[in-house]
Short mmCIF file of C-alpha atoms and ligand atoms in Angstrom, two decimals:
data_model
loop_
_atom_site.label_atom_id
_atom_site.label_comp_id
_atom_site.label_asym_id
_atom_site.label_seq_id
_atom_site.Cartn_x
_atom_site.Cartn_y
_atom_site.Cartn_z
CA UNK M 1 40.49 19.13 7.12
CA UNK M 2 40.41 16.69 10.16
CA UNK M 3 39.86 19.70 12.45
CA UNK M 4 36.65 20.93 10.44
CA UNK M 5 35.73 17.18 10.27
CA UNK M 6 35.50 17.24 14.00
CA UNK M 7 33.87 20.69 14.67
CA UNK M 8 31.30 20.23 11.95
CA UNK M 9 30.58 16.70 13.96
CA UNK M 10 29.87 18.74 17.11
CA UNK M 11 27.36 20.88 15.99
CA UNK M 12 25.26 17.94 16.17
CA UNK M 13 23.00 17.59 18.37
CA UNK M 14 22.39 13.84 19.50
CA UNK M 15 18.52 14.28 18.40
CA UNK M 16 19.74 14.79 15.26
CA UNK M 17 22.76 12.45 15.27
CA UNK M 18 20.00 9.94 15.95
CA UNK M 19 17.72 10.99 13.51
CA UNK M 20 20.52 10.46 10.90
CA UNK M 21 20.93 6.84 12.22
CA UNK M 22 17.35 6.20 11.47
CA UNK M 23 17.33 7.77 8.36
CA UNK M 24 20.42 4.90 7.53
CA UNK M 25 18.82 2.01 8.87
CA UNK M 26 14.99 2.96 7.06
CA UNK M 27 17.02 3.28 4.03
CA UNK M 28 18.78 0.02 3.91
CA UNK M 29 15.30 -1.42 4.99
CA UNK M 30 13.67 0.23 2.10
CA UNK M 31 15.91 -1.08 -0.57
CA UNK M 32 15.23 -4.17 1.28
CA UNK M 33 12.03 -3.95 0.90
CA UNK M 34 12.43 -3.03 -2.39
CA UNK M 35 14.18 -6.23 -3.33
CA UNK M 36 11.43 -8.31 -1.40
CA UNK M 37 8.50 -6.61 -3.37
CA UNK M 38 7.29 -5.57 0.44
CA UNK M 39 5.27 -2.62 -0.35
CA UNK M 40 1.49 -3.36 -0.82
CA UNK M 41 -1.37 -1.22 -1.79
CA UNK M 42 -4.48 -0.33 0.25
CA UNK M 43 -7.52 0.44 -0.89
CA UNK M 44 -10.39 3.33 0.38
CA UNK M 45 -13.62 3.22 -0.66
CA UNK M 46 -15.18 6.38 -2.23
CA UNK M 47 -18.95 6.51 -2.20
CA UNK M 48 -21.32 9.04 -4.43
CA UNK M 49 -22.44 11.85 -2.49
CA UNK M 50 -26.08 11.83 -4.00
CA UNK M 51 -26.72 8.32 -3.43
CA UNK M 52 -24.07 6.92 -1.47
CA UNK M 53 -23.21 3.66 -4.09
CA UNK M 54 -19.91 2.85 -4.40
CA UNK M 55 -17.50 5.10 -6.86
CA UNK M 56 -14.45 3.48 -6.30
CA UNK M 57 -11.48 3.55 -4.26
CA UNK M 58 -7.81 5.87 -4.01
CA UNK M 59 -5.07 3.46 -3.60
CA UNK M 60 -2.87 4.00 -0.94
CA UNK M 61 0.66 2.43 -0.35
CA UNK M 62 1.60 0.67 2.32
CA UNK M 63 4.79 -0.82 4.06
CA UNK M 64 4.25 -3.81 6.19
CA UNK M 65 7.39 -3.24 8.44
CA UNK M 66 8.94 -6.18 10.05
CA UNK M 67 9.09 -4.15 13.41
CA UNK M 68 7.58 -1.31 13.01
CA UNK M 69 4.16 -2.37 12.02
CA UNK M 70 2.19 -0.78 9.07
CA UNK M 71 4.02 2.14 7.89
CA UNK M 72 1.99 4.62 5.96
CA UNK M 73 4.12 7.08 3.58
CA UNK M 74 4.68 9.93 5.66
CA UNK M 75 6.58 7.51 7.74
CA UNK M 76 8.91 6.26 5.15
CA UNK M 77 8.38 8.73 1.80
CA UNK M 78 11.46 11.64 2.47
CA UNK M 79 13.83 8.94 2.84
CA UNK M 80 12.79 7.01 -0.50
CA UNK M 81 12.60 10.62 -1.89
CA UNK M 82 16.76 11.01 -0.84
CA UNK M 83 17.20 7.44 -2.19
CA UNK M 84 15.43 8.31 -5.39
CA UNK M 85 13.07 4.83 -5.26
CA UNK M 86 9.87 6.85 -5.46
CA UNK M 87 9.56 5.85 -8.94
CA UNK M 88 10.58 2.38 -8.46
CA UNK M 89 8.08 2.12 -5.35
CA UNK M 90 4.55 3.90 -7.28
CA UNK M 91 5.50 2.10 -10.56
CA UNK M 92 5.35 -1.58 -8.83
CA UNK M 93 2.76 -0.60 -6.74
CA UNK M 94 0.87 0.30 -10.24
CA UNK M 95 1.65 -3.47 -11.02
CA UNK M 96 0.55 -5.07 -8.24
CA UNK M 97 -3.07 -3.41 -8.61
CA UNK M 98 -3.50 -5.00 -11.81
CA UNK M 99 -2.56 -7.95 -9.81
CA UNK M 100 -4.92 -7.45 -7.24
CA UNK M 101 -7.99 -6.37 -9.89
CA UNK M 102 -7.24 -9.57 -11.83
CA UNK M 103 -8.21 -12.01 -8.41
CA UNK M 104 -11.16 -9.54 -7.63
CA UNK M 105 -12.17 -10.13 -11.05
CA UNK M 106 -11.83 -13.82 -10.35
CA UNK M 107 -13.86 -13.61 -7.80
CA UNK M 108 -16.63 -11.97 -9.60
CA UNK M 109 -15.57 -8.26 -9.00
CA UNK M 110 -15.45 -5.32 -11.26
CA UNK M 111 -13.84 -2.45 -9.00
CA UNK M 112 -15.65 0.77 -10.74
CA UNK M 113 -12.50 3.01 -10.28
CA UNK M 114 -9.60 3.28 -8.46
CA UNK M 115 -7.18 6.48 -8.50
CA UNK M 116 -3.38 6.43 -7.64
CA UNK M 117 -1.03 9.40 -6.16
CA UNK M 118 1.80 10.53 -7.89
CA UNK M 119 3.62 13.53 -7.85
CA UNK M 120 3.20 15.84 -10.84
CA UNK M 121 7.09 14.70 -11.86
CA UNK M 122 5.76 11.01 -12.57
CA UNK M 123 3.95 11.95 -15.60
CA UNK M 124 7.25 12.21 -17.47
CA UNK M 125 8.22 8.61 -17.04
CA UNK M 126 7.15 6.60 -19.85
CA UNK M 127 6.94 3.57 -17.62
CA UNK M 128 3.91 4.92 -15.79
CA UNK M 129 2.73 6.58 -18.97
CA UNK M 130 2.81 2.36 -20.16
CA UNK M 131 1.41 0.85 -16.84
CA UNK M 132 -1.37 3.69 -16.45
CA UNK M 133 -2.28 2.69 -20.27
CA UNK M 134 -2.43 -1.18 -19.39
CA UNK M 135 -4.68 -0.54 -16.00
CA UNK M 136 -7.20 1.68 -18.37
CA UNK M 137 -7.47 -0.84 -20.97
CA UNK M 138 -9.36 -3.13 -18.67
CA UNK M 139 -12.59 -2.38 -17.39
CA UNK M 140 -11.94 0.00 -14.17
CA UNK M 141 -12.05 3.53 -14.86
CA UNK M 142 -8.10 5.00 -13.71
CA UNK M 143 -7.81 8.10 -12.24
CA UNK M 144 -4.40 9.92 -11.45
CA UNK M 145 -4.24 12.10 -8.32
CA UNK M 146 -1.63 14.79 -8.58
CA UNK M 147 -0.41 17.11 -5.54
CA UNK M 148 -1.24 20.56 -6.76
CA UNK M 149 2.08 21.85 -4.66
CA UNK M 150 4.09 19.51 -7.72
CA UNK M 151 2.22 21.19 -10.35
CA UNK M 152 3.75 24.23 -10.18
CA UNK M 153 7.38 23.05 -10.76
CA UNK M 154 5.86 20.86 -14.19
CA UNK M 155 5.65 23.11 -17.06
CA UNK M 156 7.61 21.12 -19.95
CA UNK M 157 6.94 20.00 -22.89
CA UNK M 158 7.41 15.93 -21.98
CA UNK M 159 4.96 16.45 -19.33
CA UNK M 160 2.62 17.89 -21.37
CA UNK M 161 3.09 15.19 -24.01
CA UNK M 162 2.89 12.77 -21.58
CA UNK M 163 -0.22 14.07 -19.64
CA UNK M 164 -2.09 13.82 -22.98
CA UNK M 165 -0.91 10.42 -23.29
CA UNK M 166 -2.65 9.62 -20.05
CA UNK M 167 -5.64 11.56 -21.17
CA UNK M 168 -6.10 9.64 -25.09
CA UNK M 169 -6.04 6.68 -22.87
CA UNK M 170 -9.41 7.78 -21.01
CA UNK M 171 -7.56 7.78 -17.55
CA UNK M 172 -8.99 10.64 -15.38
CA UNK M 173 -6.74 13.63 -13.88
CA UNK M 174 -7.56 14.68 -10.29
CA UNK M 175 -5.97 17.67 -8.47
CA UNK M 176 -5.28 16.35 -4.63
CA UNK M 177 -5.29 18.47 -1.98
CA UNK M 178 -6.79 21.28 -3.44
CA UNK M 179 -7.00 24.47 -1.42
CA UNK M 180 -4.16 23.35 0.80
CA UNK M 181 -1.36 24.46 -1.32
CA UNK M 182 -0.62 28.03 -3.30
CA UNK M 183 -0.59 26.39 -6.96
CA UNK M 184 -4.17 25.61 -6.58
CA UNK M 185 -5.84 28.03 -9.84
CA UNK M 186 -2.37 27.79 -11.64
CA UNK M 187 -2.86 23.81 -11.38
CA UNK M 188 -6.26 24.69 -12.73
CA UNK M 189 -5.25 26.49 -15.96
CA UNK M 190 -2.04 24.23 -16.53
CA UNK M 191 -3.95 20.85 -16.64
CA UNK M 192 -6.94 21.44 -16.61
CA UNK M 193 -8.16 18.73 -14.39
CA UNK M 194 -11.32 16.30 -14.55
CA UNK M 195 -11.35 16.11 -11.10
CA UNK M 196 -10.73 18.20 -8.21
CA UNK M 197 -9.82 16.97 -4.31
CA UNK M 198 -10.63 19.03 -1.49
CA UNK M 199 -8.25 18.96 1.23
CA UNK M 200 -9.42 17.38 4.79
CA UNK M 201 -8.24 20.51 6.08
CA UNK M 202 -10.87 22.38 4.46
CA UNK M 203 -13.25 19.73 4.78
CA UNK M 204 -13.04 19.20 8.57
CA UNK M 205 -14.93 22.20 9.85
CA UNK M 206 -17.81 22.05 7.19
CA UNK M 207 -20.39 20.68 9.91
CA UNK M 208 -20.03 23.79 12.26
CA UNK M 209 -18.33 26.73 10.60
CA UNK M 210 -20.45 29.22 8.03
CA UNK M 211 -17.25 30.56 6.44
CA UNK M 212 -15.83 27.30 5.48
CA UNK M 213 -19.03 26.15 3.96
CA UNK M 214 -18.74 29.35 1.75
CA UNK M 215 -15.24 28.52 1.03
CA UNK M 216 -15.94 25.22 -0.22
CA UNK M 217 -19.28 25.95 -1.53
CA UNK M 218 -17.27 28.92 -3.83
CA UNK M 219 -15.04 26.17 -4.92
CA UNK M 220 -17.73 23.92 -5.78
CA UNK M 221 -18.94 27.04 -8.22
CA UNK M 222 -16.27 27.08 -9.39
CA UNK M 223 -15.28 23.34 -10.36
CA UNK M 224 -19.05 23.36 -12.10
CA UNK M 225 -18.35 26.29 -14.18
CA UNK M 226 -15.01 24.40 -15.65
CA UNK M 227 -16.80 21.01 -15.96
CA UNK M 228 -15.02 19.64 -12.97
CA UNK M 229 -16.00 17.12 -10.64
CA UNK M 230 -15.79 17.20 -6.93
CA UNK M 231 -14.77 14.81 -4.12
CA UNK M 232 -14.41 15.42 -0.40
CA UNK M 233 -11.45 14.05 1.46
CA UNK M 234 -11.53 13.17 5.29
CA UNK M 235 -15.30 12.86 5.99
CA UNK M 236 -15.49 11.84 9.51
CA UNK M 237 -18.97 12.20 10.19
CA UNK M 238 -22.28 11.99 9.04
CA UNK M 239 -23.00 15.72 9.61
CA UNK M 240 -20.26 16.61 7.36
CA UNK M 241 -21.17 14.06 4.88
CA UNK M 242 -24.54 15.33 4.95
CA UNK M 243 -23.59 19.29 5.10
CA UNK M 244 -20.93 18.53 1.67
CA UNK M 245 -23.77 16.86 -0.10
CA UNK M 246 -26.50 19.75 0.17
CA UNK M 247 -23.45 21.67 -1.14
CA UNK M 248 -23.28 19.71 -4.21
CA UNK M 249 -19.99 18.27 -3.75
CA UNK M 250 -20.07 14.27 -6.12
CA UNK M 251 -17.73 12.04 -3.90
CA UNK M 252 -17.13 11.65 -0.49
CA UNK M 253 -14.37 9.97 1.15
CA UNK M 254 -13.12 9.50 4.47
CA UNK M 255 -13.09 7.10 7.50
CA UNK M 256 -16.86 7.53 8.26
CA UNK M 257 -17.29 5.43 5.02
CA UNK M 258 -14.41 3.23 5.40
CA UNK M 259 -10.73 3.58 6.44
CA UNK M 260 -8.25 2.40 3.83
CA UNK M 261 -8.33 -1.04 4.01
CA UNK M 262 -6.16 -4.12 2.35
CA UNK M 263 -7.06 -6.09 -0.93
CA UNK M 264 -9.74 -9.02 0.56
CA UNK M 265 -10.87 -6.38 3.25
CA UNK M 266 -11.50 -4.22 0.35
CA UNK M 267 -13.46 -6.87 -1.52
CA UNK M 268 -15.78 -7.45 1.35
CA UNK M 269 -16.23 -4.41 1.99
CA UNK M 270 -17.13 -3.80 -1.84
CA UNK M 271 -19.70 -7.04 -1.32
CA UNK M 272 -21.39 -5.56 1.53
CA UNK M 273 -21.68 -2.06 0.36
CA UNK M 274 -23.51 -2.99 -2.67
CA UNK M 275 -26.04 -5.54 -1.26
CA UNK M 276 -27.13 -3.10 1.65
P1 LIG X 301 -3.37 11.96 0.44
O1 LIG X 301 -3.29 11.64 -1.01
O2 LIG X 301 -3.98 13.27 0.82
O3 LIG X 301 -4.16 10.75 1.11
C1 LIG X 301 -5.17 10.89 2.08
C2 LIG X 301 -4.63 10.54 3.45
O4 LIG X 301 -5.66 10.80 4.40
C3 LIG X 301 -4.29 9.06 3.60
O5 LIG X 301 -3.17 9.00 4.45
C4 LIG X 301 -5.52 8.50 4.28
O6 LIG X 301 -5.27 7.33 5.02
C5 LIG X 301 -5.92 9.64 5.16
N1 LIG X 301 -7.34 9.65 5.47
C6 LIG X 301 -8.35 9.07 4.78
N2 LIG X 301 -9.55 9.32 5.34
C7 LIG X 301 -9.31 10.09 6.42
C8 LIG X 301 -10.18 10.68 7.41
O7 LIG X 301 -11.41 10.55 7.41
N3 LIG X 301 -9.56 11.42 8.38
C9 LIG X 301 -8.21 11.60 8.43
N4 LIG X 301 -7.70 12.33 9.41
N5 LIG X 301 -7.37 11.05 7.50
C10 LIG X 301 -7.92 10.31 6.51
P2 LIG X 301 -1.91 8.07 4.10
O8 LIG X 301 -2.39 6.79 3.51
O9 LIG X 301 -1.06 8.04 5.32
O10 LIG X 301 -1.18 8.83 2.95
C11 LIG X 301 -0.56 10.07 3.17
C12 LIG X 301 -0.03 10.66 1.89
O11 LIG X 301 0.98 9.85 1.30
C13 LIG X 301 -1.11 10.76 0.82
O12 LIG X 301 -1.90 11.90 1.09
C14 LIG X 301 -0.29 10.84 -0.43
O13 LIG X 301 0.14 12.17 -0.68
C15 LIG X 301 0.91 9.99 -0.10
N6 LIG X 301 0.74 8.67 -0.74
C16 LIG X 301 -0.15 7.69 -0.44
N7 LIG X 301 -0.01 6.64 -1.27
C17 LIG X 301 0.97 6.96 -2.14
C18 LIG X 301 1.58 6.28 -3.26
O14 LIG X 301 1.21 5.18 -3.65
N8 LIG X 301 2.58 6.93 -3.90
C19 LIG X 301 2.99 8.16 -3.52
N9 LIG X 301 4.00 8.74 -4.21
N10 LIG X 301 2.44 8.84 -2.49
C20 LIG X 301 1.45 8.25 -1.81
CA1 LIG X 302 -4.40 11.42 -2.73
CA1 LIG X 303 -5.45 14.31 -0.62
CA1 LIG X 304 -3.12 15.24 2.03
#
């Protein structure tokens, strides 16, 4: 056993042998941060296409790293995947946006709508079924984003339960990333979404490239004929914003409108938007 110990050892390579020492220190740190209620949301603004007042806002999570800087959850998301704190991680962040929409409140504003990301496999916790209910019942329309690539593994009964649940309590369901992934008309037929995201990958070329304005203006078609709405993800320019809107497409988003930005940045951004 010691001798299969050591030659399994030496297959490492020492990229990986320090990837795996990373991997053990962001995972203490993210239990860490767990414990110290570290992980803060971010808010970016999405803006109607047709008239370019404000729709709302995707909230997206954040990790203020002591070290590292601002983490975004590519950085940080695997390893919380193999540590199983996903849930614990989305379900306080859930928490702490009722927080935040309480002060803005305070301060005199109503955010319109806000939508959060969770994977398809969420919807079968009865926590976030409960905290999703609470964030409706207020005045900001909810909206939950899920990654068509999750959809296809989600067939049971508890999620379906559960995904009515979220629907008697008038919170919207958007399909992220749509057109990225292989699930994307499956997703379409098992949840039958209110709202459907176009991947930045499809969105990028839009300005320059004939075939991908057919390709997105075919999916536009085809979100109309269901009674789905549209938004764009990763608008970047003005010619693109302008080139999705002649296409019909209802929301645009990206950093040409605003990057995603912190809770006060947020509300002054908010402020300024609607008294241009
Ligand atoms: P996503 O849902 O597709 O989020 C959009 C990503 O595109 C965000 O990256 C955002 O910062 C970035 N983005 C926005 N506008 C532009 C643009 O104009 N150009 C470009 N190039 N990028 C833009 P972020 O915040 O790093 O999030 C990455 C992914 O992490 C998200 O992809 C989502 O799948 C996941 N995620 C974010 N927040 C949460 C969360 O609270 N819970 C969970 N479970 N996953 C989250
Ligand atoms: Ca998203
Ligand atoms: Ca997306
Ligand atoms: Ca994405």
């Amino acid at each position: 056993a010691k001798e299969s110990g050591r030659s399994r050892l030496e297959l490492f390579t020492p990229e990986l042998h320090r990837g795996i020492l990373a991997d053990r220190r962001l995972a203490v740190q993210i239990q860490d941060a767990l414990e110290r209620d570290a992980f803060v949301p971010y808010f970016q603004p999405q803006v109607r296409a047709r008239d370019r007042g404000l729709h709302g806002a995707e909230v997206l999570l954040r990790w203020p790293h002591p070290s590292l800087g601002l983490l975004s959850p590519p950085e940080f998301l695997r390893v919380a995947e193999q540590l199983r704190v996903v849930p614990r991680i989305d379900r306080r962040l859930m928490e702490r946006v009722r927080e935040v929409l309480a002060r803005w409140t305070a301060q005199g504003f109503v955010a319109p709508r806000l939508s959060f990301n969770m994977s398809a496999g969420r919807i079968r916790d009865p926590d976030v079924v409960e905290t999703s209910r609470l964030l409706s019942a207020g005045p900001t329309r909810i909206a939950m984003e899920l990654l068509e690539s999750t959809l296809i593994e989600e067939e049971g009964d508890l999620f379906r339960f559960n995904l009515d649940r979220i629907r008697e309590a008038g919170i919207d369901i958007e399909i992220d990333d749509f057109g990225s992934g292989h699930a994307s008309i499956v997703g379409l037929t098992q949840v039958a979404p209110d709202v459907l995201k176009i991947d930045r990958r499809l969105v990028a070329p839009v300005a320059e490239d004939p075939r991908s304005r057919n390709l997105i203006r075919a999916i536009l078609e085809i979100a109309q004929t269901l009674g789905i709405s549209t938004v764009a993800e990763g608008v970047e320019t003005e010619a693109q914003a302008r080139a999705l809107a002649e296409l019909g497409c209802d929301v645009l988003q990206g950093y040409h409108f605003g990057a995603p930005m912190d809770e006060d940045a947020f509300l002054a951004f908010a402020r300024a938007w609607i008294a241009r």
